[in-house]
Short mmCIF file of C-alpha atoms in Angstrom, two decimals:
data_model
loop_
_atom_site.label_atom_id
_atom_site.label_comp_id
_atom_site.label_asym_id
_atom_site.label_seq_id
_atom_site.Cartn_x
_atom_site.Cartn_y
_atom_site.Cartn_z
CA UNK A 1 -73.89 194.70 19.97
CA UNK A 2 -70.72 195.76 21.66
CA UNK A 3 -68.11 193.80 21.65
CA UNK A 4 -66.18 192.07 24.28
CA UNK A 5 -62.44 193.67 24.28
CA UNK A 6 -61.61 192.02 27.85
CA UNK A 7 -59.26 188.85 26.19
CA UNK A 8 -61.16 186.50 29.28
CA UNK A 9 -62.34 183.47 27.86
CA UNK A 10 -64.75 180.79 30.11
CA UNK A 11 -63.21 178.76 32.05
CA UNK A 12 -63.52 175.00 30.46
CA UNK A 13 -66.23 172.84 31.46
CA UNK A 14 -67.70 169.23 31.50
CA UNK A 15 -70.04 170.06 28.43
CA UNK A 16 -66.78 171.97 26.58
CA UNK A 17 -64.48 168.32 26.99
CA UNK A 18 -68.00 166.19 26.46
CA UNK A 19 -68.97 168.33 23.25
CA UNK A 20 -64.98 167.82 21.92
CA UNK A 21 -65.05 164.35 22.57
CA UNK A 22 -68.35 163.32 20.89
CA UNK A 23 -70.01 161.85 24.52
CA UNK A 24 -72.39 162.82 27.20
CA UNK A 25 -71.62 165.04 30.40
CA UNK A 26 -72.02 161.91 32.29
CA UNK A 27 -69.84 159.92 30.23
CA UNK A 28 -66.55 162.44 30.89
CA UNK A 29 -67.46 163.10 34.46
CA UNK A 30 -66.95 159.29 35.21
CA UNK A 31 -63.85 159.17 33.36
CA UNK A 32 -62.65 162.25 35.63
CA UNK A 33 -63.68 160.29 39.00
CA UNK A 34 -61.90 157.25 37.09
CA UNK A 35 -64.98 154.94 36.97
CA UNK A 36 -63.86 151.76 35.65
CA UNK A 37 -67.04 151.40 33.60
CA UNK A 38 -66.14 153.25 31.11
CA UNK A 39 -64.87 151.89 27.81
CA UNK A 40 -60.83 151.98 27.58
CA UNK A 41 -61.14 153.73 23.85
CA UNK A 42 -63.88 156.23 25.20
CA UNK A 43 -61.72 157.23 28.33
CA UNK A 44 -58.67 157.78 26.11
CA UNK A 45 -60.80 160.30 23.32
CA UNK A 46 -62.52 162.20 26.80
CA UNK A 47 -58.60 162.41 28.36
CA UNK A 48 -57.61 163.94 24.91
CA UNK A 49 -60.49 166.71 25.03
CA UNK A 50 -59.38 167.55 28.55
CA UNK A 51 -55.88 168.06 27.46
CA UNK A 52 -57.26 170.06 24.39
CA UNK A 53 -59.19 172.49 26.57
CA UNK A 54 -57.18 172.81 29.34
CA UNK A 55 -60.01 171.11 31.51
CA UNK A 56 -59.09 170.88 35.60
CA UNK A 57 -61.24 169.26 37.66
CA UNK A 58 -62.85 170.92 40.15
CA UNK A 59 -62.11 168.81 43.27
CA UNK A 60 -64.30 171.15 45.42
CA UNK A 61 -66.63 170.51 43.62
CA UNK A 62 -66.34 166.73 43.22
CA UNK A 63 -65.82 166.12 47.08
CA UNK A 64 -69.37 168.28 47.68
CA UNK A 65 -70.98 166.59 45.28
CA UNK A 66 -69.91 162.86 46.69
CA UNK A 67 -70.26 163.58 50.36
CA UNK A 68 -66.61 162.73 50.79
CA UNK A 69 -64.30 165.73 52.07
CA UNK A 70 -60.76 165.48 51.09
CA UNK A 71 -59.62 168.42 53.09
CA UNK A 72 -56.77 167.45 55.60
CA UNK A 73 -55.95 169.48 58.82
CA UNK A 74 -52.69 170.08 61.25
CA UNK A 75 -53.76 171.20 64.21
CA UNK A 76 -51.20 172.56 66.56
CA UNK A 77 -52.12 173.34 70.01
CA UNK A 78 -49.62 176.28 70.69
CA UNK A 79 -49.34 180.20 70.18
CA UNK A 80 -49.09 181.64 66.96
CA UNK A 81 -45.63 183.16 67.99
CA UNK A 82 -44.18 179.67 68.87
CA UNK A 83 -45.03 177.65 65.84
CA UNK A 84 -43.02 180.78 63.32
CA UNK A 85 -40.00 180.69 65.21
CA UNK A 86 -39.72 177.22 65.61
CA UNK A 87 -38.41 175.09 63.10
CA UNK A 88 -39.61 171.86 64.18
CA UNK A 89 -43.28 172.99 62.91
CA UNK A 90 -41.92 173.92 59.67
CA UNK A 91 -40.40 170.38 58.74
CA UNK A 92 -43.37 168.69 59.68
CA UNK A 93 -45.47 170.60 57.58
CA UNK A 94 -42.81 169.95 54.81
CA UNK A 95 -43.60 166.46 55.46
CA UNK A 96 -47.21 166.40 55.48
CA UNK A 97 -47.17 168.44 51.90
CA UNK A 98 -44.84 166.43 50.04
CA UNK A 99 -46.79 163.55 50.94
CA UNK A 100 -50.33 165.22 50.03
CA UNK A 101 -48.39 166.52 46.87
CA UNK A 102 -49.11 163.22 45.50
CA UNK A 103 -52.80 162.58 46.20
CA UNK A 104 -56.06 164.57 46.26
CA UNK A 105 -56.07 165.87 49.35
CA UNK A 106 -55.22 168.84 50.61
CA UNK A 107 -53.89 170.62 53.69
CA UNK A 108 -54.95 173.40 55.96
CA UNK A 109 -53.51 174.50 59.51
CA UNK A 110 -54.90 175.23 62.53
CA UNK A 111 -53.10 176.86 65.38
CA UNK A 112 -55.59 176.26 67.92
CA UNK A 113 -56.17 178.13 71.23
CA UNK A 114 -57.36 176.40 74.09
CA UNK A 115 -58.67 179.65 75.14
CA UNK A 116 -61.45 178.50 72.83
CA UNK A 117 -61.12 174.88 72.18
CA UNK A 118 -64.93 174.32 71.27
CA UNK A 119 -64.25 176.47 68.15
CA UNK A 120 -61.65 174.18 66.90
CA UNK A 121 -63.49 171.04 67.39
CA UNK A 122 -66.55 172.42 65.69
CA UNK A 123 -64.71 172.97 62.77
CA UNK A 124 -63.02 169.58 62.98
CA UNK A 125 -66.42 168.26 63.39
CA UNK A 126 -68.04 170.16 60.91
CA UNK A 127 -68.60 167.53 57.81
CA UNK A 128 -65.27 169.57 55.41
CA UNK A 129 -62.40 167.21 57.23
CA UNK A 130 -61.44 163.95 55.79
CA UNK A 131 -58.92 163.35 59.08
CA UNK A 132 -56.76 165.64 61.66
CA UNK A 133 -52.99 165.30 62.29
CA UNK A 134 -52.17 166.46 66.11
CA UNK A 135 -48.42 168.10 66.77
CA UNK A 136 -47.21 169.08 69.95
CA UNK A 137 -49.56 168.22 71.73
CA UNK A 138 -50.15 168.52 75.79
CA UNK A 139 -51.69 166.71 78.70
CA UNK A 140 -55.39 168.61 78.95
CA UNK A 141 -55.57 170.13 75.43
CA UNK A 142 -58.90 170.56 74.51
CA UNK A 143 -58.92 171.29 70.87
CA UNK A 144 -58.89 168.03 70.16
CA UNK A 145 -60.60 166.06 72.66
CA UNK A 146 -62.66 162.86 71.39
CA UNK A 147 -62.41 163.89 67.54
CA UNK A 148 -60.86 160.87 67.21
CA UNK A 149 -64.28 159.02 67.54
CA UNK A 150 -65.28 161.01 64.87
CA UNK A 151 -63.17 161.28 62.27
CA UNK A 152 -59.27 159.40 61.40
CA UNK A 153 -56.43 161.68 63.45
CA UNK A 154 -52.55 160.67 63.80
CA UNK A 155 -50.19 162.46 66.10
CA UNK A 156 -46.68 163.34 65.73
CA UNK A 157 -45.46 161.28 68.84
CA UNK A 158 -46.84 159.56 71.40
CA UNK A 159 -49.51 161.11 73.47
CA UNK A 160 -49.82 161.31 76.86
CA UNK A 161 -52.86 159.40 77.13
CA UNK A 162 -51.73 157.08 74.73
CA UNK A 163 -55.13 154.90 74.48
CA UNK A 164 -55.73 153.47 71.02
CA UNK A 165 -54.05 156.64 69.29
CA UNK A 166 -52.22 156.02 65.97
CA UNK A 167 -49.16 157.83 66.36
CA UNK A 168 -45.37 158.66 64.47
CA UNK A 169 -42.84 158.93 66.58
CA UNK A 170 -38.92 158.33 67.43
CA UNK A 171 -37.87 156.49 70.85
CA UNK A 172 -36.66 159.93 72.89
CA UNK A 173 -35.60 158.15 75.49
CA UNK A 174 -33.26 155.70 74.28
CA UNK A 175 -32.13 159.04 72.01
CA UNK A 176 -31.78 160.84 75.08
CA UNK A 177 -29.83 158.11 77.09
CA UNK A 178 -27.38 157.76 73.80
CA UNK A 179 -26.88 161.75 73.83
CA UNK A 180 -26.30 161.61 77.99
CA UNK A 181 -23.59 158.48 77.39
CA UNK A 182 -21.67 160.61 74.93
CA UNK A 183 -20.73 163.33 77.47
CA UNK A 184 -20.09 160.54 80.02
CA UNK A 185 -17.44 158.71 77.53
CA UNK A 186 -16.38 161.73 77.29
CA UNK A 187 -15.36 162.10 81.05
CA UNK A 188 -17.88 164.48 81.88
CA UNK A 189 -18.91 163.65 85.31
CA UNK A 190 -21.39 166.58 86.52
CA UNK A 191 -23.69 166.43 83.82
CA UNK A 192 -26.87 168.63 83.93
CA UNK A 193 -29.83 169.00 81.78
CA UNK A 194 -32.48 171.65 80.86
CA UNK A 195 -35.44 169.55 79.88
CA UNK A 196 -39.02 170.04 78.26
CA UNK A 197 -42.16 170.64 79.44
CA UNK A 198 -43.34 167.90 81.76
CA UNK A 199 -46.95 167.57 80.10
CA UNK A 200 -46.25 166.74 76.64
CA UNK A 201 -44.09 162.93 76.00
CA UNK A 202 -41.30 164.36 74.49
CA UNK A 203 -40.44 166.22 77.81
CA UNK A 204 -41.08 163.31 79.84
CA UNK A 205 -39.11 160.95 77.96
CA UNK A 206 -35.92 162.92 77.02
CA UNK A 207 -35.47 163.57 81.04
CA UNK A 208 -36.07 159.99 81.54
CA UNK A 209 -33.33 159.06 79.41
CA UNK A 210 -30.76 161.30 80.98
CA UNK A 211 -31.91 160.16 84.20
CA UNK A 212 -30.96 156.39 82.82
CA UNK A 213 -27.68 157.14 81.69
CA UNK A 214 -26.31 159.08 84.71
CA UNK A 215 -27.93 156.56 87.02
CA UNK A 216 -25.84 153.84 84.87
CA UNK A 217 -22.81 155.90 85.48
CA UNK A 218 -23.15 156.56 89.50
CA UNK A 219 -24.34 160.36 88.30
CA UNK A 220 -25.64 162.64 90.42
CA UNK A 221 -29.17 163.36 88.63
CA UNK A 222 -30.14 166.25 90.21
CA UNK A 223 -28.84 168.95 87.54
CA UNK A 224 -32.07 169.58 86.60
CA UNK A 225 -34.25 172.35 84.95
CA UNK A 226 -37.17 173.08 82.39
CA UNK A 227 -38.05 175.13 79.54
CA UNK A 228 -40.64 175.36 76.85
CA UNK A 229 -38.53 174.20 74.03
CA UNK A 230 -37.96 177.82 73.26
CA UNK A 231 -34.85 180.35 72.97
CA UNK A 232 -35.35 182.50 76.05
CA UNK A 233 -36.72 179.48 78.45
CA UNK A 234 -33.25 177.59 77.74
CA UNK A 235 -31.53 181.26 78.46
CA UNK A 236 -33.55 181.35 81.56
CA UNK A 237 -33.28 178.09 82.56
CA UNK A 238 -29.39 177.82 82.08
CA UNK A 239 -29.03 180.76 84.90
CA UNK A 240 -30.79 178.74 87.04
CA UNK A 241 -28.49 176.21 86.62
CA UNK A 242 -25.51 178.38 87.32
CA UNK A 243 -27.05 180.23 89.87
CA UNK A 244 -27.25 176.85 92.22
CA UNK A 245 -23.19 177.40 92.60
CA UNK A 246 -22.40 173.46 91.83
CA UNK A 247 -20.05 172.01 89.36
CA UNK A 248 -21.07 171.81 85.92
CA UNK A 249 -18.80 170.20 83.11
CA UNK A 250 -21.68 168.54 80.44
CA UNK A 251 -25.19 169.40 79.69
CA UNK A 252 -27.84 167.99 77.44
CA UNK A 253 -30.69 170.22 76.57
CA UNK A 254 -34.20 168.82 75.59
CA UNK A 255 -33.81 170.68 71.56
CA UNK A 256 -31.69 172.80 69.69
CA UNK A 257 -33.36 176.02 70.37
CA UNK A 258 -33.00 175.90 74.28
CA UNK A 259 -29.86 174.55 73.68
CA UNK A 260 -28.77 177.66 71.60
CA UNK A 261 -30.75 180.03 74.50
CA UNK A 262 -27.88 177.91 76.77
CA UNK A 263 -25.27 179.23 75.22
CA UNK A 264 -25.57 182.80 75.41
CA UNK A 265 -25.60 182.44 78.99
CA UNK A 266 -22.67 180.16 79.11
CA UNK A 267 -20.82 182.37 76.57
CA UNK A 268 -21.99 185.78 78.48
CA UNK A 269 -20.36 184.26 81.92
CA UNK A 270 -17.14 183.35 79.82
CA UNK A 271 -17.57 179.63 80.32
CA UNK A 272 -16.19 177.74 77.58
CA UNK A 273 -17.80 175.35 75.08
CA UNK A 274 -16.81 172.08 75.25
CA UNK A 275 -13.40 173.11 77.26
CA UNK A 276 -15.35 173.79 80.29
CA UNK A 277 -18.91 172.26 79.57
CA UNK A 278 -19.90 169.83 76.81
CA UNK A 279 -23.09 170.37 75.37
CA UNK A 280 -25.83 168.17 73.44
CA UNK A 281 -29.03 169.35 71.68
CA UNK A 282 -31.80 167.23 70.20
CA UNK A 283 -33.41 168.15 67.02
CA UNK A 284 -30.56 168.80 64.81
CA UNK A 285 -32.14 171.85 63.47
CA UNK A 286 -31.59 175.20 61.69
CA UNK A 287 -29.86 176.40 65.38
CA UNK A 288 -27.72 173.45 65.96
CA UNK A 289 -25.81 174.66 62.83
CA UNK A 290 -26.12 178.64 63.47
CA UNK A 291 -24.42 178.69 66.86
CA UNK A 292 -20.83 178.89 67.69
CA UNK A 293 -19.28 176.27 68.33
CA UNK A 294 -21.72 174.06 66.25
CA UNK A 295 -23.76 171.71 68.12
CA UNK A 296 -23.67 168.34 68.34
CA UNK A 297 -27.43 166.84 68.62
CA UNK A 298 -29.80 163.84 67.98
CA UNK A 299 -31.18 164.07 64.41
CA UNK A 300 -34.71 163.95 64.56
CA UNK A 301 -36.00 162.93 61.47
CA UNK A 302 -38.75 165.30 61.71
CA UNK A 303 -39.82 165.95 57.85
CA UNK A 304 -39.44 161.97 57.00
CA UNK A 305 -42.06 162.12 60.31
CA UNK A 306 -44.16 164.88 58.39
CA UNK A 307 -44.44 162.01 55.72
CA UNK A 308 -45.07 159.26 57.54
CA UNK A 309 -48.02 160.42 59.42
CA UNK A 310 -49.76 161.70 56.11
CA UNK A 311 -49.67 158.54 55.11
CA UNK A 312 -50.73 156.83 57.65
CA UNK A 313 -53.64 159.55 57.94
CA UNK A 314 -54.54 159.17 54.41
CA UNK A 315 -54.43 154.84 54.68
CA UNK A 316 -57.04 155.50 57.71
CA UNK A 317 -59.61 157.54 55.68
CA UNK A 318 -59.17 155.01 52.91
CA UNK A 319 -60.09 152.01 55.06
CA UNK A 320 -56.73 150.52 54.63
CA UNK A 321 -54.60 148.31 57.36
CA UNK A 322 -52.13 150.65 59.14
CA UNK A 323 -49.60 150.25 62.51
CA UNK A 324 -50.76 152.02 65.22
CA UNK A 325 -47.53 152.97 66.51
CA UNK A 326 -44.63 154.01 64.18
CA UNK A 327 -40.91 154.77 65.34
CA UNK A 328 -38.18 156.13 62.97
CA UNK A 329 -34.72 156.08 64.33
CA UNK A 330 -32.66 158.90 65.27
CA UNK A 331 -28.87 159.18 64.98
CA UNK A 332 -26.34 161.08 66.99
CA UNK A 333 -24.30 163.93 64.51
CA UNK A 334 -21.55 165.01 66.37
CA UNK A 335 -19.84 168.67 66.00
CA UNK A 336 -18.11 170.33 68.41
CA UNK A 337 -20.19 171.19 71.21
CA UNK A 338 -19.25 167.68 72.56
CA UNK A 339 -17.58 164.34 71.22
#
């Protein structure tokens, strides 16, 4: 008989740990789904055949065979290009997996198209998801539409349509007041803005703010334009600003990255930064730090957010109590851009 030269060996099994410890298949399979059934001095010889052979379970396998998925998905309704370059999507999925790290469950990602939203939800829908987190998220998505009668979903902040929705999120608009009163204080007294997109809350809120502060201060609010919350839209939107001819001394941009698109245009028409105009980000990402002078922003705790809405996701498909509505507070870090 020839013999096998190939070094592979099987991969442990159930029988390998059940024939080590001296018990049935049955026995070690409920100590690996931790069945409280089984005796104490049992459990302890199965655990020390699993250790001996290098046994893993094979969760897969275990959430097939009990009906019970434990597959987690973030499902972000945007182009592939926008969620790699910005960094916001990155620290929430930081978030999310240091949280998972520490359970069963794992986590896949969906960037979903609403060119073909019925393909998302049927996947959503399809028996292999525990529960759904939503990120940026906009009025009329599709991707996601009434999932949430189906299976657990949390957002990362509030939606639109804010309903019954269990959601993480930090108060923009009081952020976004406290970021506008800082260039006021700071005798700024034509203060524009380049805000977000106008269907998703963020956008709505952060313009709402500024609108509260200037209107507090006798402030002419009409400084305004909008982006996308990416590099070229604050670029774009910046010119627009200049191009209207009026006074401009402080600006607070909607998140670092249009904020960092602002100052190449500032910078390019030899305007100076914070001699001439003041500027204040929100995010307090990698660009707030990469541009010259550094930026002064609101810290958005957006990883500890990451965290906090796996958990809440995870309490949900457990059947355990959660808040509907989380906030966690922001913080001003000022640099240079504006004090």
């Amino acid at each position: 008989m020839k013999q096998d030269t190939s070094g592979t060996r099987p991969a442990p099994t159930l029988e390998m740990v059940a024939a080590l410890a001296g018990v049935s298949r049955a026995t070690v399979s409920r100590v690996v789904n931790d069945v409280p059934s089984v005796d104490e001095d049992i459990a302890a010889k199965v655990r020390q055949a699993i250790l001996a052979v290098n046994y893993t379970p094979n969760r897969a396998a275990r959430s097939l065979a009990s009906r019970k998925p434990n597959s987690i998905t973030l499902i972000v309704p945007e182009s592939t290009s926008k969620v790699f370059a910005d960094p916001f999507f990155a620290s929430v999925v930081q978030g999310v997996a240091l949280y998972l790290a520490e359970t069963d469950y794992t986590l896949n990602m969906v960037i979903a198209s609403e060119a073909k939203p019925e393909k998302t939800r049927a996947f959503l829908l399809g028996g292999n998801v525990a529960g759904a987190l939503v990120v940026s998220h906009h009025a009329g998505d599709r991707s996601w539409a009434h999932v949430s009668d189906h299976i657990p979903m949390v957002f990362a902040g509030r939606p639109l349509a804010e309903g019954g929705s269990y959601y993480v999120d930090v108060n923009n608009e009081a952020a976004a007041e406290g970021a506008t009163r800082l260039l006021v204080k700071g005798g700024r007294t034509h203060i524009a803005t380049i805000a977000g997109p106008q269907d998703m809350p963020p956008g709505v809120d952060r313009i709402t703010g500024w609108r509260n502060a200037l209107e507090a201060s006798g402030l002419d609010d009409s400084l305004v334009e909008y982006g996308d919350f990416t590099l070229s839209s604050g670029a774009k939107a910046m010119r627009r600003l200049l191009e209207r001819g009026k006074p401009i001394d402080g600006l607070f941009v909607a998140n670092d990255q249009m904020a960092a698109g602002a100052y190449t245009v500032l910078q390019e028409r030899g305007i100076r930064i914070p001699d001439d105009v003041a500027v204040v980000g929100f995010d307090d990402d990698s660009f707030a730090t990469s541009v010259n002078p550094q930026l002064t922003t609101v810290h958005h705790p957006i990883i500890e957010m990451g965290k906090k809405m796996a958990e809440i996701l995870v309490d949900l498909i457990e059947g355990k109590p959660t808040d509907r509505v989380t906030r966690i507070p922001t913080s001003l870090v000022i640099r240079d851009s504006a004090s």
